[in-house]
Amino acid sequence: MAEQPVRLAIATLAPLAEAAAGRGEGWLVDSERARVAAMTLPLRRAQYLAGHWFARELAAEVLREAPERLAFTIDAAGRPRIAIDGQLLGYLSLSHSGECLACAYAADPIGIDLEFPKSRRDLDGVARFTFSPPEREWLSGLAGDEREAAFYRLWTLKEARGKRSGEGLLPGRARRWTALATAAEAAEAATWTVGEGVLAVATDGVSALAPEGRGLVAARPQFWSFRDGD
């Protein structure tokens, strides 16, 4: 199969949840049905179904297949993949925050994270636990809204990088890596401002990406590279 383009989109939860609910559960694979059956919170269930339907819709547009034909699976590295008839195809990444969902589909590993500020989040505590010393020093020199915006850029970058590798956000490893602003041609990741929130994407060729708003508008990106502290 020819190499597929990267697709990155943001949408609001309600219409996707309605679309997913209207199709029953016949499009889910067994592992997804088991997850849904174990969920006791209606909102979490709606987010899960909406996200997995959104992922199939996005991948189906690229692959020119019916969404119902696409299976959601996890590869050996822990990364979500799309498969058809057992054949592994592209990589998926999903993130939800508040009333919004973000999804990406790509031929190569990709990680995304979408976060809107949470009023009771302990920014200092999270930073001590997951940010590198240079990142914490940078944050300490900022104040107010500027500091909060910088925190969420760094936090989403950590999440996106961990999703791309499949290892997730492991605090010990996260503290080793420092996100550095860089030129587009050297970028390993990018962040966009989405309303009051931040969207981060880590993948090859990130400088060429543009989120499809689906009702939301993202500002121009800032580009980043990662430096290993060891």
Short mmCIF file of C-alpha atoms in Angstrom, two decimals:
data_model
loop_
_atom_site.label_atom_id
_atom_site.label_comp_id
_atom_site.label_asym_id
_atom_site.label_seq_id
_atom_site.Cartn_x
_atom_site.Cartn_y
_atom_site.Cartn_z
CA MET A 1 0.00 0.00 0.00
CA ALA A 2 1.33 3.47 -0.89
CA GLU A 3 2.51 5.75 1.88
CA GLN A 4 -0.41 7.63 3.37
CA PRO A 5 -0.54 11.31 4.34
CA VAL A 6 -0.75 12.43 7.95
CA ARG A 7 -4.20 13.58 9.04
CA LEU A 8 -4.72 15.63 12.18
CA ALA A 9 -8.16 16.83 13.25
CA ILE A 10 -9.97 18.36 16.23
CA ALA A 11 -13.70 18.10 16.88
CA THR A 12 -16.25 18.64 19.62
CA LEU A 13 -17.40 15.62 21.58
CA ALA A 14 -21.20 15.82 21.29
CA PRO A 15 -21.70 15.19 17.54
CA LEU A 16 -19.10 12.43 17.49
CA ALA A 17 -20.67 10.74 20.51
CA GLU A 18 -24.07 10.91 18.82
CA ALA A 19 -22.67 9.44 15.59
CA ALA A 20 -20.95 6.61 17.46
CA ALA A 21 -24.00 5.81 19.58
CA GLY A 22 -26.18 5.66 16.48
CA ARG A 23 -24.12 2.79 15.07
CA GLY A 24 -24.46 0.45 18.02
CA GLU A 25 -21.34 -1.55 18.91
CA GLY A 26 -20.99 -3.80 15.87
CA TRP A 27 -18.03 -1.79 14.58
CA LEU A 28 -15.99 -2.39 17.76
CA VAL A 29 -13.50 -5.24 18.11
CA ASP A 30 -13.75 -7.59 21.10
CA SER A 31 -11.15 -5.76 23.20
CA GLU A 32 -12.98 -2.46 22.70
CA ARG A 33 -16.33 -4.01 23.65
CA ALA A 34 -14.77 -5.37 26.83
CA ARG A 35 -13.44 -1.92 27.71
CA VAL A 36 -16.82 -0.30 27.10
CA ALA A 37 -18.62 -2.96 29.16
CA ALA A 38 -16.33 -2.25 32.12
CA MET A 39 -16.99 1.51 32.09
CA THR A 40 -19.41 2.76 34.73
CA LEU A 41 -19.29 6.50 33.96
CA PRO A 42 -21.50 7.54 31.01
CA LEU A 43 -19.20 10.44 30.08
CA ARG A 44 -16.13 8.21 29.94
CA ARG A 45 -18.03 5.72 27.82
CA ALA A 46 -19.17 8.48 25.44
CA GLN A 47 -15.61 9.82 25.16
CA TYR A 48 -14.23 6.38 24.40
CA LEU A 49 -16.80 5.53 21.73
CA ALA A 50 -16.59 8.98 20.16
CA GLY A 51 -12.80 8.84 20.02
CA HIS A 52 -12.65 5.38 18.49
CA TRP A 53 -15.30 6.26 15.90
CA PHE A 54 -13.47 9.53 15.14
CA ALA A 55 -10.25 7.55 14.59
CA ARG A 56 -11.97 5.19 12.18
CA GLU A 57 -13.56 8.07 10.28
CA LEU A 58 -10.23 9.84 9.87
CA ALA A 59 -8.35 6.71 8.82
CA ALA A 60 -11.16 5.66 6.49
CA GLU A 61 -10.90 8.96 4.60
CA VAL A 62 -7.19 8.32 4.02
CA LEU A 63 -7.53 4.63 3.18
CA ARG A 64 -10.75 5.04 1.18
CA GLU A 65 -12.41 2.31 3.16
CA ALA A 66 -15.64 2.11 5.14
CA PRO A 67 -15.01 2.99 8.81
CA GLU A 68 -16.73 -0.23 9.89
CA ARG A 69 -14.06 -2.30 8.11
CA LEU A 70 -11.25 -0.83 10.18
CA ALA A 71 -10.10 -2.61 13.33
CA PHE A 72 -8.44 -0.85 16.26
CA THR A 73 -5.45 -2.74 17.64
CA ILE A 74 -2.29 -2.21 19.70
CA ASP A 75 1.18 -3.10 18.39
CA ALA A 76 4.09 -4.66 20.30
CA ALA A 77 5.36 -1.22 21.37
CA GLY A 78 1.99 -0.27 22.85
CA ARG A 79 0.94 2.08 20.04
CA PRO A 80 -2.60 2.15 18.61
CA ARG A 81 -2.83 0.95 14.99
CA ILE A 82 -5.45 0.47 12.31
CA ALA A 83 -5.76 -2.97 10.74
CA ILE A 84 -7.84 -4.45 7.94
CA ASP A 85 -8.30 -8.22 7.82
CA GLY A 86 -5.35 -8.63 10.19
CA GLN A 87 -2.96 -6.43 8.19
CA LEU A 88 -1.44 -3.62 10.27
CA LEU A 89 -1.65 -0.26 8.52
CA GLY A 90 -1.13 3.23 9.93
CA TYR A 91 -0.68 4.63 13.43
CA LEU A 92 -3.33 6.38 15.50
CA SER A 93 -3.21 8.78 18.38
CA LEU A 94 -6.17 10.13 20.35
CA SER A 95 -6.61 12.73 23.05
CA HIS A 96 -9.62 14.32 24.71
CA SER A 97 -9.93 17.27 27.05
CA GLY A 98 -13.11 18.99 28.15
CA GLU A 99 -15.61 18.89 25.29
CA CYS A 100 -13.01 18.37 22.57
CA LEU A 101 -11.32 15.41 20.88
CA ALA A 102 -8.15 15.36 18.80
CA CYS A 103 -7.13 12.50 16.53
CA ALA A 104 -4.23 11.77 14.18
CA TYR A 105 -3.62 9.05 11.62
CA ALA A 106 -0.20 8.59 10.00
CA ALA A 107 1.96 6.05 8.20
CA ASP A 108 4.70 6.55 10.83
CA PRO A 109 4.44 6.60 14.65
CA ILE A 110 2.66 9.69 15.94
CA GLY A 111 1.63 11.01 19.34
CA ILE A 112 -0.78 13.82 20.16
CA ASP A 113 -2.08 15.43 23.32
CA LEU A 114 -4.79 18.05 23.84
CA GLU A 115 -5.16 19.82 27.17
CA PHE A 116 -7.33 22.65 28.42
CA PRO A 117 -6.35 24.29 31.74
CA LYS A 118 -7.72 22.74 34.92
CA SER A 119 -8.28 25.25 37.71
CA ARG A 120 -7.22 22.92 40.53
CA ARG A 121 -4.17 21.34 38.90
CA ASP A 122 -0.99 21.65 41.00
CA LEU A 123 1.33 23.02 38.32
CA ASP A 124 4.39 23.10 40.58
CA GLY A 125 3.82 19.54 41.77
CA VAL A 126 3.39 18.18 38.25
CA ALA A 127 6.44 20.11 37.05
CA ARG A 128 8.63 18.69 39.84
CA PHE A 129 7.46 15.18 39.01
CA THR A 130 7.75 15.20 35.22
CA PHE A 131 9.73 18.21 33.92
CA SER A 132 13.50 18.38 33.46
CA PRO A 133 15.60 20.83 35.54
CA PRO A 134 15.99 23.26 32.58
CA GLU A 135 12.24 23.18 31.98
CA ARG A 136 11.49 23.88 35.65
CA GLU A 137 14.01 26.73 35.63
CA TRP A 138 12.31 28.23 32.57
CA LEU A 139 8.89 28.01 34.24
CA SER A 140 10.18 29.61 37.43
CA GLY A 141 11.02 32.77 35.48
CA LEU A 142 7.44 33.17 34.24
CA ALA A 143 4.28 34.31 36.00
CA GLY A 144 0.51 34.32 35.61
CA ASP A 145 -1.05 33.39 32.29
CA GLU A 146 2.33 33.20 30.57
CA ARG A 147 3.51 30.59 33.07
CA GLU A 148 0.32 28.53 32.76
CA ALA A 149 0.55 28.57 28.95
CA ALA A 150 4.18 27.45 29.08
CA PHE A 151 3.31 24.66 31.53
CA TYR A 152 0.67 23.24 29.19
CA ARG A 153 2.97 23.42 26.19
CA LEU A 154 5.58 21.37 28.06
CA TRP A 155 3.03 18.96 29.54
CA THR A 156 1.40 18.20 26.18
CA LEU A 157 4.82 17.75 24.57
CA LYS A 158 5.72 15.15 27.23
CA GLU A 159 2.46 13.30 26.61
CA ALA A 160 2.78 13.43 22.81
CA ARG A 161 6.36 12.17 22.86
CA GLY A 162 5.41 9.28 25.16
CA LYS A 163 2.48 8.30 22.96
CA ARG A 164 4.64 8.35 19.86
CA SER A 165 7.16 5.94 21.39
CA GLY A 166 4.47 3.78 22.99
CA GLU A 167 6.02 4.01 26.46
CA GLY A 168 3.57 6.63 27.71
CA LEU A 169 4.45 9.34 30.19
CA LEU A 170 6.95 7.76 32.59
CA PRO A 171 8.05 10.46 35.04
CA GLY A 172 11.65 9.26 35.36
CA ARG A 173 12.16 9.21 31.61
CA ALA A 174 10.16 12.41 31.10
CA ARG A 175 12.53 14.28 33.42
CA ARG A 176 15.48 13.27 31.22
CA TRP A 177 14.15 15.04 28.14
CA THR A 178 14.07 18.80 27.67
CA ALA A 179 11.82 20.41 25.07
CA LEU A 180 13.60 23.21 23.21
CA ALA A 181 12.06 25.70 20.80
CA THR A 182 13.56 25.17 17.36
CA ALA A 183 13.23 25.98 13.68
CA ALA A 184 10.61 24.17 11.59
CA GLU A 185 13.15 22.16 9.61
CA ALA A 186 14.66 20.68 12.81
CA ALA A 187 11.36 20.04 14.60
CA GLU A 188 10.42 16.74 16.24
CA ALA A 189 7.16 18.16 17.61
CA ALA A 190 4.83 21.14 17.36
CA THR A 191 2.30 22.87 19.60
CA TRP A 192 -0.75 24.88 18.64
CA THR A 193 -2.93 27.13 20.77
CA VAL A 194 -6.53 25.90 20.57
CA GLY A 195 -8.80 28.37 22.32
CA GLU A 196 -7.46 28.41 25.88
CA GLY A 197 -5.85 25.00 25.43
CA VAL A 198 -2.82 23.47 23.75
CA LEU A 199 -2.46 20.72 21.16
CA ALA A 200 0.92 18.98 20.81
CA VAL A 201 1.99 16.57 18.07
CA ALA A 202 5.19 14.51 17.88
CA THR A 203 5.97 12.80 14.57
CA ASP A 204 8.26 12.93 11.55
CA GLY A 205 7.55 15.82 9.20
CA VAL A 206 5.61 17.73 11.84
CA SER A 207 6.38 21.10 10.26
CA ALA A 208 4.07 20.26 7.34
CA LEU A 209 1.03 19.52 9.52
CA ALA A 210 -2.03 21.70 9.95
CA PRO A 211 -4.90 20.66 12.24
CA GLU A 212 -8.31 20.38 10.62
CA GLY A 213 -10.48 22.46 12.91
CA ARG A 214 -13.93 20.89 12.54
CA GLY A 215 -15.35 23.86 14.40
CA LEU A 216 -12.19 24.82 16.29
CA VAL A 217 -9.41 27.12 15.13
CA ALA A 218 -5.76 26.56 16.03
CA ALA A 219 -3.19 29.34 15.88
CA ARG A 220 0.18 29.09 14.12
CA PRO A 221 2.43 26.35 15.55
CA GLN A 222 5.55 26.59 17.64
CA PHE A 223 8.19 23.97 16.81
CA TRP A 224 10.22 21.90 19.26
CA SER A 225 13.05 19.41 19.49
CA PHE A 226 13.97 17.17 22.44
CA ARG A 227 17.36 17.02 24.16
CA ASP A 228 18.35 13.98 26.20
CA GLY A 229 19.70 15.06 29.59
CA ASP A 230 21.85 11.92 30.08
#
